[in-house]
């Protein structure tokens, strides 16, 4: 872990430090902040992580890393490590509904385990090289924490907090102070990024507000919710007759939920608002939901607000913030990420907070409004639409009764529950994010396929995720992409002019020849230029007559003249 001295020493050189042409100060070392630092290191850019806590918080949070997030972990060489934590790969991932764990099973949504998905035969054009993985965020953060602390391009200042910043003209001066005690220090860097959560001080300092819906009361996971981190030894062996990943307990007037964390004895337990805060009350409720006497250890309990669908507005930059040439602080919304606060079942959560702008070795790639709030709004709305209200299920007092009335009540509830599968079928949301209106994407006049939340339709129309194919040697096409731009040659041997233009400006570009007709049929063109984030920037059968102009567009150079330097409003 880097010290304050090494961090300061690593960035006082200001712009020009390292291969990336500038150092980035990242406030907040949650999963988004740590992945951003690793992403920048992948491009040869130095960064400093500033985090209030001494390390990852050991408390369960998000439980799913979707297929697109796993692709990013794969790109950083971390997918296997991530799959090594959380729910074991051979553990059942079913979602099951009960009157109590020892009582009647009402319905089950069967889903393949990770090992089954990985072992399944796939077509050449299969679009999921990395299936989603059920691993709680607290486990994954430990993997990321170890990685950032062993990456030379990253200095880690844990136990320090951001207190403010000033635009220094050719960079930014960031003020930080130790959380416990000590004098305030300053870091001089090229850029500042706010990844400091829903109450982001960086966001508030820039005067940015949220837009969207705040905790509407529409279901179980909305409003004030209490979660508890539990250890229940022998539960799976003694009570649960058929393992699952999620266990829903549906009782009149009370709904609760167990999520298996480690496939053994650790669980995250959610209850509706009103649950007493003391551990004894938690234990009593858990025993009621289990329906049998069990030993319950409450490791921690917390309250949080669910049902929020908020994204940060990208309407203006804060005081003193200018774009591009003055190398001012990165706008935490337009430049790098969405500040998002949507917490619902089925949500595309961590993926919404991904890197939206990149520092190349000598060019700032995609710095214009590439990741507009519309994408965050898309994801939050999808999370709300996919969420079903379990409190609308008809739950009568005879649900557990061994009688004809009880049997009828259970059949009625089971019929309603059959429609809940869509909540967990969201591949179109996971892989279908697009940047069609981005000025760093070259529109070729074709329309992308209509979005379907449960189904992903691959399309090489510029702006979308690059369609995936498996190569003849069994490797993924994504593994062949470079850390910068990649030119796919799907037919012929053209592209040398673009390689020369990129070399002259120091822009990393890799040319990849893709054999076979399957890829050519997917991309529908002979050439396709892929951005560092694996989205299609341009495609065509021949290169434009001005290859340098193409690179200027896809790196944001063509839009630089329209940026109002020093203006309060961002275009």
Coordinates of C-alpha atoms in Angstrom, one line a residue:
X1 CA 0.0 0.0 0.0
X2 CA 1.5 3.3 -1.1
X3 CA 2.3 5.9 1.5
X4 CA 1.4 9.6 1.2
X5 CA 5.0 10.3 0.4
X6 CA 5.1 7.8 -2.4
X7 CA 1.8 9.0 -3.7
X8 CA 2.8 12.7 -3.8
X9 CA 6.2 11.7 -5.3
X10 CA 4.3 9.8 -7.9
X11 CA 2.2 12.7 -9.2
X12 CA 3.9 15.9 -8.4
X13 CA 5.3 15.8 -11.9
X14 CA 1.7 16.7 -13.1
X15 CA 0.7 16.2 -16.7
X16 CA 3.0 14.1 -18.7
X17 CA 3.8 11.6 -15.9
X18 CA 3.9 8.1 -17.2
X19 CA 3.0 6.7 -20.7
X20 CA -0.6 7.9 -20.3
X21 CA 0.3 11.6 -20.4
X22 CA -1.1 12.5 -17.0
X23 CA -2.0 11.1 -13.5
X24 CA -5.5 10.7 -12.2
X25 CA -6.6 11.1 -8.6
X26 CA -9.5 8.8 -7.9
X27 CA -11.6 9.6 -4.8
X28 CA -13.3 6.4 -3.6
X29 CA -11.9 2.9 -3.6
X30 CA -15.1 0.9 -4.0
X31 CA -15.4 -1.5 -6.9
X32 CA -15.8 1.3 -9.5
X33 CA -12.9 3.3 -8.2
X34 CA -10.6 0.3 -8.0
X35 CA -11.5 -1.0 -11.5
X36 CA -11.0 2.5 -12.9
X37 CA -7.5 2.5 -11.4
X38 CA -6.8 -0.9 -12.9
X39 CA -8.2 0.1 -16.2
X40 CA -6.0 3.2 -16.3
X41 CA -3.0 1.1 -15.3
X42 CA -3.8 -1.3 -18.2
X43 CA -3.3 1.8 -20.5
X44 CA -0.1 2.8 -18.7
X45 CA -1.7 5.7 -16.8
X46 CA -0.7 6.4 -13.2
X47 CA -3.4 7.0 -10.6
X48 CA -3.8 7.6 -6.9
X49 CA -6.7 6.1 -5.0
X50 CA -8.0 8.1 -2.0
X51 CA -10.3 6.2 0.3
X52 CA -11.6 7.0 3.8
X53 CA -11.7 3.4 5.0
X54 CA -8.6 1.3 5.7
X55 CA -9.7 -1.3 3.3
X56 CA -12.8 -3.0 1.9
X57 CA -15.8 -3.0 4.1
X58 CA -16.6 -6.6 5.1
X59 CA -20.4 -6.5 4.8
X60 CA -22.5 -8.0 2.0
X61 CA -23.8 -5.7 -0.8
X62 CA -24.4 -6.5 -4.4
X63 CA -24.5 -10.2 -5.2
X64 CA -24.2 -10.5 -9.0
X65 CA -21.5 -9.6 -11.5
X66 CA -23.2 -9.7 -14.8
X67 CA -21.9 -11.0 -18.1
X68 CA -20.6 -7.6 -19.3
X69 CA -18.9 -6.9 -16.0
X70 CA -17.3 -10.3 -16.2
X71 CA -16.0 -9.4 -19.7
X72 CA -14.3 -6.3 -18.2
X73 CA -12.7 -8.5 -15.5
X74 CA -11.5 -10.9 -18.2
X75 CA -10.0 -8.0 -20.1
X76 CA -8.1 -7.1 -16.9
X77 CA -7.0 -10.7 -16.4
X78 CA -9.2 -11.0 -13.2
X79 CA -12.1 -13.2 -14.3
X80 CA -10.7 -16.5 -12.9
X81 CA -9.9 -14.9 -9.6
X82 CA -13.4 -13.4 -9.4
X83 CA -14.9 -16.8 -10.1
X84 CA -12.8 -18.2 -7.3
X85 CA -14.7 -16.2 -4.7
X86 CA -18.4 -16.1 -3.7
X87 CA -20.8 -18.8 -4.7
X88 CA -18.9 -22.0 -5.7
X89 CA -19.1 -22.5 -9.4
X90 CA -20.9 -25.9 -9.0
X91 CA -23.5 -24.5 -6.5
X92 CA -27.1 -24.3 -7.6
X93 CA -28.2 -20.8 -8.7
X94 CA -31.9 -21.5 -8.5
X95 CA -34.3 -19.0 -7.0
X96 CA -36.9 -20.7 -4.8
X97 CA -40.0 -19.6 -2.9
X98 CA -41.2 -21.1 0.3
X99 CA -43.8 -20.7 3.1
X100 CA -40.7 -21.5 5.3
X101 CA -37.5 -23.3 4.5
X102 CA -38.8 -26.3 6.4
X103 CA -42.3 -25.9 5.0
X104 CA -43.7 -25.9 1.5
X105 CA -41.8 -25.0 -1.6
X106 CA -44.2 -22.8 -3.7
X107 CA -42.2 -22.4 -6.8
X108 CA -38.6 -22.7 -8.1
X109 CA -36.9 -20.9 -11.0
X110 CA -34.2 -23.4 -12.1
X111 CA -31.0 -21.9 -13.4
X112 CA -27.7 -23.6 -14.4
X113 CA -24.7 -23.4 -12.2
X114 CA -21.7 -21.5 -13.3
X115 CA -19.8 -24.7 -14.0
X116 CA -22.7 -26.0 -16.2
X117 CA -22.7 -22.8 -18.2
X118 CA -18.9 -22.8 -18.6
X119 CA -18.9 -26.5 -19.7
X120 CA -21.8 -26.2 -22.1
X121 CA -21.0 -26.5 -25.8
X122 CA -21.3 -23.2 -27.6
X123 CA -21.6 -22.0 -31.1
X124 CA -18.9 -20.0 -32.9
X125 CA -21.1 -16.9 -32.6
X126 CA -22.0 -17.5 -28.9
X127 CA -22.3 -14.0 -27.3
X128 CA -21.5 -14.8 -23.7
X129 CA -17.8 -15.6 -23.3
X130 CA -18.1 -14.8 -19.6
X131 CA -21.4 -15.9 -17.9
X132 CA -22.5 -13.9 -14.9
X133 CA -21.2 -14.9 -11.6
X134 CA -22.9 -14.8 -8.2
X135 CA -20.2 -13.4 -5.9
X136 CA -21.0 -10.8 -3.2
X137 CA -19.3 -7.5 -3.6
X138 CA -17.4 -7.8 -0.3
X139 CA -15.5 -10.9 -1.7
X140 CA -14.8 -9.2 -5.0
X141 CA -13.5 -6.0 -3.3
X142 CA -10.9 -8.1 -1.5
X143 CA -9.6 -9.4 -4.9
X144 CA -9.6 -5.9 -6.3
X145 CA -7.9 -4.5 -3.2
X146 CA -5.1 -7.0 -3.4
X147 CA -4.7 -6.2 -7.1
X148 CA -4.5 -2.4 -6.8
X149 CA -2.0 -2.7 -4.0
X150 CA 0.3 -4.8 -6.1
X151 CA 0.0 -2.7 -9.3
X152 CA 3.0 -0.4 -9.7
X153 CA 1.0 2.3 -11.6
X154 CA -1.4 2.7 -8.6
X155 CA -0.7 4.5 -5.3
X156 CA -3.2 3.7 -2.6
X157 CA -4.0 6.1 0.2
X158 CA -6.5 4.3 2.4
X159 CA -7.4 6.1 5.6
X160 CA -7.3 9.4 3.8
X161 CA -10.3 11.6 2.7
X162 CA -10.9 14.2 0.0
X163 CA -11.6 17.7 1.4
X164 CA -11.7 19.8 -1.8
X165 CA -9.8 20.8 -5.0
X166 CA -8.8 23.8 -7.1
X167 CA -8.3 24.1 -10.8
X168 CA -4.6 24.8 -11.4
X169 CA -4.9 25.7 -15.0
X170 CA -2.7 22.9 -16.3
X171 CA -4.0 20.4 -13.8
X172 CA -5.8 20.1 -10.5
X173 CA -4.7 20.5 -6.9
X174 CA -6.6 18.0 -4.7
X175 CA -6.7 18.5 -0.9
X176 CA -6.7 15.4 1.3
X177 CA -6.4 14.8 5.0
X178 CA -6.0 11.7 7.2
X179 CA -9.3 10.5 8.6
X180 CA -8.0 9.9 12.1
X181 CA -5.8 13.0 12.6
X182 CA -3.1 14.9 10.9
X183 CA -2.4 17.8 8.6
X184 CA -4.1 18.4 5.3
X185 CA -1.9 17.6 2.3
X186 CA -2.2 18.4 -1.4
X187 CA -1.8 16.2 -4.5
X188 CA -1.0 17.8 -7.9
X189 CA -2.4 15.8 -10.8
X190 CA -3.8 16.1 -14.3
X191 CA -7.4 14.8 -13.5
X192 CA -9.7 14.2 -10.6
X193 CA -12.4 11.6 -10.6
X194 CA -15.3 11.2 -8.1
X195 CA -16.1 7.6 -7.4
X196 CA -17.1 8.3 -3.8
X197 CA -20.5 6.9 -3.7
X198 CA -24.1 8.2 -3.6
X199 CA -23.2 11.0 -1.2
X200 CA -20.2 12.0 -3.3
X201 CA -18.4 15.1 -2.0
X202 CA -16.8 15.5 -5.4
X203 CA -20.2 15.6 -7.0
X204 CA -21.5 18.1 -4.5
X205 CA -18.3 20.2 -4.8
X206 CA -19.0 20.5 -8.5
X207 CA -22.6 21.4 -7.8
X208 CA -24.1 18.4 -9.6
X209 CA -27.5 17.0 -8.6
X210 CA -29.4 13.8 -9.2
X211 CA -32.3 13.2 -11.5
X212 CA -34.8 10.3 -11.3
X213 CA -37.0 8.6 -8.7
X214 CA -36.1 8.4 -5.1
X215 CA -37.2 5.2 -3.3
X216 CA -40.7 4.8 -4.5
X217 CA -42.8 2.4 -2.5
X218 CA -43.6 -0.2 -5.1
X219 CA -42.5 -3.5 -3.6
X220 CA -40.5 -5.5 -1.2
X221 CA -37.1 -4.0 -2.2
X222 CA -38.2 -0.4 -1.9
X223 CA -37.9 2.2 0.8
X224 CA -36.3 1.5 4.1
X225 CA -34.9 -2.1 4.1
X226 CA -32.9 -3.9 6.7
X227 CA -30.3 -6.5 5.8
X228 CA -28.4 -8.8 8.1
X229 CA -25.2 -10.7 7.6
X230 CA -25.7 -14.1 9.1
X231 CA -23.9 -17.3 9.9
X232 CA -26.3 -20.3 10.2
X233 CA -24.2 -23.4 10.5
X234 CA -25.7 -26.6 9.0
X235 CA -28.7 -24.9 7.6
X236 CA -28.1 -26.3 4.1
X237 CA -27.4 -29.7 5.4
X238 CA -30.2 -30.0 8.0
X239 CA -33.1 -27.9 6.7
X240 CA -32.8 -27.1 3.0
X241 CA -33.8 -30.1 1.0
X242 CA -32.7 -28.8 -2.4
X243 CA -30.1 -26.0 -2.6
X244 CA -30.7 -22.7 -4.3
X245 CA -29.0 -19.3 -4.5
X246 CA -31.9 -17.3 -3.2
X247 CA -34.6 -18.5 -0.8
X248 CA -37.8 -16.3 -0.6
X249 CA -40.0 -16.7 2.4
X250 CA -43.6 -15.6 1.7
X251 CA -45.9 -15.3 4.7
X252 CA -49.0 -13.2 5.2
X253 CA -47.9 -9.7 6.1
X254 CA -44.2 -10.5 6.0
X255 CA -41.8 -11.2 3.2
X256 CA -38.1 -12.1 3.6
X257 CA -35.2 -13.4 1.6
X258 CA -32.0 -15.4 2.2
X259 CA -29.1 -15.1 -0.3
X260 CA -26.4 -17.7 -0.1
X261 CA -23.0 -16.0 0.0
X262 CA -20.4 -18.8 0.3
X263 CA -22.4 -21.9 -0.5
X264 CA -22.0 -23.0 3.1
X265 CA -23.2 -21.2 6.2
X266 CA -23.1 -17.5 5.4
X267 CA -26.2 -15.6 4.2
X268 CA -27.5 -12.2 3.5
X269 CA -31.0 -11.8 5.0
X270 CA -33.4 -9.1 3.9
X271 CA -36.6 -8.2 5.8
X272 CA -39.3 -5.6 5.2
X273 CA -39.1 -2.3 7.0
X274 CA -40.1 -2.3 10.7
X275 CA -37.8 -5.1 11.8
X276 CA -36.4 -4.3 15.2
X277 CA -32.7 -3.4 15.2
X278 CA -31.4 -5.6 17.9
X279 CA -29.9 -9.0 17.2
X280 CA -32.3 -11.0 19.2
X281 CA -35.2 -9.7 17.1
X282 CA -33.3 -10.7 13.9
X283 CA -32.6 -14.2 15.3
X284 CA -36.3 -14.7 16.2
X285 CA -37.4 -13.7 12.7
X286 CA -34.8 -15.9 11.1
X287 CA -36.0 -18.9 13.1
X288 CA -39.6 -18.2 12.1
X289 CA -38.6 -18.0 8.4
X290 CA -36.6 -21.2 8.6
X291 CA -39.5 -23.0 10.4
X292 CA -37.1 -25.0 12.6
X293 CA -34.8 -24.3 15.5
X294 CA -31.4 -23.3 14.2
X295 CA -28.3 -21.6 15.6
X296 CA -28.1 -18.0 14.2
X297 CA -25.1 -15.8 14.5
X298 CA -25.8 -12.2 13.5
X299 CA -22.5 -10.9 12.2
X300 CA -23.8 -7.4 11.3
X301 CA -27.1 -5.6 10.5
X302 CA -27.7 -2.4 8.6
X303 CA -30.5 -0.3 7.1
X304 CA -30.5 1.1 3.6
X305 CA -32.8 2.7 1.1
X306 CA -33.9 0.5 -1.8
X307 CA -35.9 1.4 -4.8
X308 CA -33.9 4.5 -5.8
X309 CA -33.5 5.1 -9.5
X310 CA -31.2 8.1 -9.6
X311 CA -28.4 9.2 -12.0
X312 CA -26.2 12.3 -11.8
X313 CA -27.2 15.2 -14.0
X314 CA -24.7 16.1 -16.7
X315 CA -26.0 19.6 -17.3
X316 CA -23.1 21.7 -16.1
X317 CA -19.5 21.6 -14.8
X318 CA -18.7 23.0 -11.4
X319 CA -17.1 26.4 -10.8
X320 CA -13.7 26.7 -12.3
X321 CA -14.0 23.5 -14.3
X322 CA -12.9 23.7 -17.9
X323 CA -12.5 20.9 -20.4
X324 CA -9.7 19.2 -22.3
X325 CA -6.7 21.5 -22.8
X326 CA -6.8 23.0 -19.3
X327 CA -6.8 19.4 -18.0
X328 CA -9.3 20.4 -15.3
X329 CA -11.0 17.9 -13.0
X330 CA -12.9 15.2 -14.7
X331 CA -16.6 15.8 -14.6
X332 CA -17.7 12.6 -12.6
X333 CA -20.6 12.1 -14.9
X334 CA -19.8 13.1 -18.5
X335 CA -16.1 12.2 -18.4
X336 CA -15.9 9.0 -16.5
X337 CA -18.9 7.5 -14.9
X338 CA -22.5 7.7 -13.8
X339 CA -23.2 8.5 -10.2
X340 CA -26.1 6.1 -9.8
X341 CA -28.3 5.0 -6.9
X342 CA -30.5 2.2 -8.1
X343 CA -30.9 -0.8 -5.8
X344 CA -33.4 -3.3 -7.0
X345 CA -33.5 -7.0 -7.8
X346 CA -32.2 -7.7 -11.3
X347 CA -30.3 -4.3 -11.5
X348 CA -27.4 -3.8 -13.8
X349 CA -25.6 -2.1 -10.9
X350 CA -21.8 -2.1 -11.0
X351 CA -21.9 -2.0 -14.8
X352 CA -23.6 1.4 -14.8
X353 CA -20.6 2.8 -12.9
X354 CA -18.1 1.9 -15.5
X355 CA -15.4 3.8 -17.2
X356 CA -16.7 6.1 -19.9
X357 CA -13.5 8.0 -20.8
X358 CA -10.0 6.8 -21.2
X359 CA -6.5 8.2 -21.2
X360 CA -4.5 6.8 -24.1
X361 CA -0.8 6.9 -24.3
X362 CA -0.8 10.3 -25.9
X363 CA -4.5 11.1 -26.5
X364 CA -7.6 11.4 -24.3
X365 CA -10.0 9.0 -25.9
X366 CA -13.7 9.6 -25.9
X367 CA -13.7 12.6 -23.5
X368 CA -16.8 14.2 -24.9
X369 CA -20.3 13.1 -23.7
X370 CA -19.8 9.5 -24.5
X371 CA -21.6 8.1 -21.5
X372 CA -24.6 10.4 -21.3
X373 CA -27.1 10.1 -18.4
X374 CA -29.5 8.4 -20.8
X375 CA -27.5 5.2 -20.3
X376 CA -27.8 5.4 -16.5
X377 CA -31.5 6.2 -16.9
X378 CA -31.9 3.1 -19.2
X379 CA -30.3 0.9 -16.6
X380 CA -32.2 2.2 -13.6
X381 CA -35.5 2.0 -15.5
X382 CA -34.7 -1.5 -16.5
X383 CA -34.1 -2.5 -12.9
X384 CA -37.4 -1.0 -11.8
X385 CA -39.3 -2.7 -14.7
X386 CA -37.8 -6.1 -14.1
X387 CA -38.5 -6.0 -10.4
X388 CA -41.7 -7.8 -9.4
X389 CA -43.7 -7.0 -6.3
X390 CA -43.7 -10.2 -4.2
X391 CA -46.1 -8.4 -1.8
X392 CA -48.8 -8.7 -4.5
X393 CA -48.8 -12.5 -4.3
X394 CA -52.0 -13.7 -2.6
X395 CA -50.8 -14.9 0.8
X396 CA -53.5 -16.3 3.0
X397 CA -53.4 -17.6 6.6
X398 CA -53.8 -21.2 5.3
X399 CA -50.7 -21.2 3.1
X400 CA -49.0 -23.7 5.4
X401 CA -52.1 -25.7 6.2
X402 CA -52.2 -29.4 5.2
X403 CA -55.6 -29.1 3.8
X404 CA -57.4 -28.6 0.5
X405 CA -57.7 -24.9 1.2
X406 CA -53.9 -24.7 1.9
X407 CA -53.2 -26.6 -1.3
X408 CA -55.4 -24.3 -3.4
X409 CA -53.7 -21.2 -1.8
X410 CA -50.2 -22.6 -2.7
X411 CA -51.2 -23.4 -6.2
X412 CA -52.5 -19.9 -6.7
X413 CA -49.3 -18.4 -5.4
X414 CA -47.2 -20.7 -7.5
X415 CA -49.1 -19.7 -10.6
X416 CA -48.3 -16.0 -10.0
X417 CA -44.6 -16.8 -9.3
X418 CA -44.2 -18.5 -12.7
X419 CA -44.0 -15.0 -14.2
X420 CA -41.1 -13.9 -12.0
X421 CA -38.4 -15.5 -14.2
X422 CA -38.0 -12.4 -16.4
X423 CA -36.4 -10.6 -13.4
X424 CA -33.4 -12.9 -13.8
X425 CA -33.4 -13.0 -17.6
X426 CA -31.8 -9.6 -18.6
X427 CA -29.1 -10.4 -21.1
X428 CA -30.3 -7.7 -23.4
X429 CA -29.8 -5.1 -20.6
X430 CA -26.4 -6.6 -19.6
X431 CA -24.9 -6.6 -23.1
X432 CA -27.1 -4.2 -25.1
X433 CA -25.9 -0.8 -23.9
X434 CA -25.3 1.6 -26.8
X435 CA -23.7 5.0 -27.5
X436 CA -25.5 5.8 -30.8
X437 CA -25.5 9.5 -30.3
X438 CA -21.9 9.8 -29.2
X439 CA -19.8 12.2 -31.2
X440 CA -16.9 9.8 -30.9
X441 CA -18.9 7.1 -32.8
X442 CA -19.1 7.3 -36.6
X443 CA -22.7 6.7 -37.7
X444 CA -23.0 4.5 -40.8
X445 CA -26.7 5.1 -41.4
X446 CA -27.9 1.7 -40.2
X447 CA -30.3 1.2 -37.3
X448 CA -29.4 -1.1 -34.4
X449 CA -31.8 -3.9 -33.5
X450 CA -34.6 -3.0 -31.1
X451 CA -33.6 -3.5 -27.5
X452 CA -35.2 -6.5 -25.7
X453 CA -34.4 -6.7 -22.0
X454 CA -34.3 -10.5 -21.9
X455 CA -32.6 -11.1 -25.2
X456 CA -29.3 -9.7 -26.6
X457 CA -29.2 -9.3 -30.4
X458 CA -25.6 -8.7 -31.5
X459 CA -25.1 -5.9 -33.9
X460 CA -21.9 -4.2 -35.3
X461 CA -23.8 -1.0 -35.9
X462 CA -21.3 1.6 -34.5
X463 CA -22.0 2.5 -30.9
X464 CA -22.8 -1.0 -29.6
X465 CA -20.7 -3.7 -28.0
X466 CA -18.6 -5.6 -30.5
X467 CA -20.2 -8.9 -31.5
X468 CA -18.3 -11.8 -30.1
X469 CA -17.0 -14.9 -31.9
X470 CA -14.9 -17.8 -30.8
X471 CA -11.7 -18.1 -32.8
X472 CA -10.5 -21.4 -34.4
X473 CA -8.0 -22.0 -31.6
X474 CA -10.8 -21.9 -29.0
X475 CA -9.9 -18.4 -27.7
X476 CA -12.3 -15.5 -27.5
X477 CA -12.2 -12.7 -30.0
X478 CA -12.2 -10.3 -27.1
X479 CA -8.9 -11.7 -25.9
X480 CA -7.3 -10.6 -29.2
X481 CA -8.2 -7.0 -28.7
X482 CA -5.5 -4.6 -27.8
X483 CA -5.4 -2.3 -24.8
X484 CA -6.1 0.7 -27.1
X485 CA -8.0 0.5 -30.4
X486 CA -8.3 -2.6 -32.4
X487 CA -8.9 -2.8 -36.2
X488 CA -10.6 -6.0 -37.1
X489 CA -9.9 -7.2 -40.6
X490 CA -12.8 -9.6 -41.4
X491 CA -11.9 -9.8 -45.1
X492 CA -8.9 -8.8 -47.0
X493 CA -5.7 -7.2 -45.8
X494 CA -6.5 -3.5 -45.8
X495 CA -5.8 -1.2 -42.9
X496 CA -2.2 -0.3 -43.1
X497 CA -2.9 3.4 -43.6
X498 CA -4.8 3.5 -40.3
X499 CA -1.9 1.8 -38.5
X500 CA 0.5 4.4 -39.8
X501 CA -1.8 7.3 -38.8
X502 CA -2.1 5.9 -35.3
X503 CA 1.6 5.4 -35.0
X504 CA 2.3 9.0 -35.9
X505 CA 0.1 10.2 -33.1
X506 CA 1.3 7.6 -30.6
X507 CA -2.2 6.0 -30.4
X508 CA -2.2 2.3 -29.5
X509 CA -3.8 0.3 -32.4
X510 CA -3.7 -3.4 -32.9
X511 CA -4.7 -5.0 -36.2
X512 CA -6.4 -8.4 -35.9
X513 CA -7.3 -10.7 -38.8
X514 CA -10.4 -12.7 -38.0
X515 CA -10.8 -15.8 -40.1
X516 CA -14.0 -17.5 -41.2
X517 CA -17.3 -16.2 -42.5
X518 CA -19.2 -16.2 -39.2
X519 CA -17.5 -13.0 -38.0
X520 CA -17.8 -11.3 -41.4
X521 CA -21.6 -12.2 -41.4
X522 CA -22.0 -10.7 -37.9
X523 CA -20.1 -7.5 -38.6
X524 CA -21.5 -7.1 -42.2
X525 CA -18.4 -5.2 -43.2
X526 CA -14.8 -6.0 -44.1
X527 CA -13.3 -3.7 -41.4
X528 CA -14.4 -2.6 -37.9
X529 CA -12.6 -0.3 -35.5
X530 CA -13.1 -1.3 -31.9
X531 CA -12.6 1.1 -29.0
X532 CA -10.7 0.3 -25.8
X533 CA -14.1 -0.5 -24.1
X534 CA -14.9 -3.1 -26.8
X535 CA -17.6 -1.0 -28.5
X536 CA -17.6 -0.4 -32.2
X537 CA -16.4 3.0 -33.2
X538 CA -16.6 2.7 -37.0
X539 CA -17.0 0.0 -39.6
X540 CA -16.7 -0.1 -43.4
X541 CA -15.5 -2.1 -46.4
X542 CA -12.7 0.4 -47.1
X543 CA -11.0 3.0 -44.9
X544 CA -12.0 6.6 -45.3
X545 CA -9.7 8.7 -47.6
X546 CA -8.5 10.5 -44.5
X547 CA -7.5 7.9 -41.9
X548 CA -6.2 10.6 -39.6
X549 CA -9.5 12.3 -39.6
X550 CA -11.2 9.0 -38.6
X551 CA -8.8 8.8 -35.6
X552 CA -9.5 12.4 -34.7
X553 CA -13.2 11.7 -34.6
X554 CA -13.1 8.5 -32.5
X555 CA -10.7 10.0 -30.0
X556 CA -12.7 13.2 -29.6
X557 CA -10.4 15.4 -31.5
X558 CA -13.1 16.6 -33.9
X559 CA -15.2 17.7 -31.0
X560 CA -12.6 19.7 -29.1
X561 CA -13.2 22.9 -30.9
X562 CA -16.8 23.0 -29.7
X563 CA -16.0 22.8 -26.1
X564 CA -16.4 26.1 -24.4
X565 CA -13.3 26.5 -22.3
X566 CA -13.9 27.9 -18.9
X567 CA -17.7 28.0 -19.4
X568 CA -20.0 27.1 -16.7
X569 CA -22.3 25.1 -19.0
X570 CA -21.1 22.0 -20.7
X571 CA -22.4 21.4 -24.3

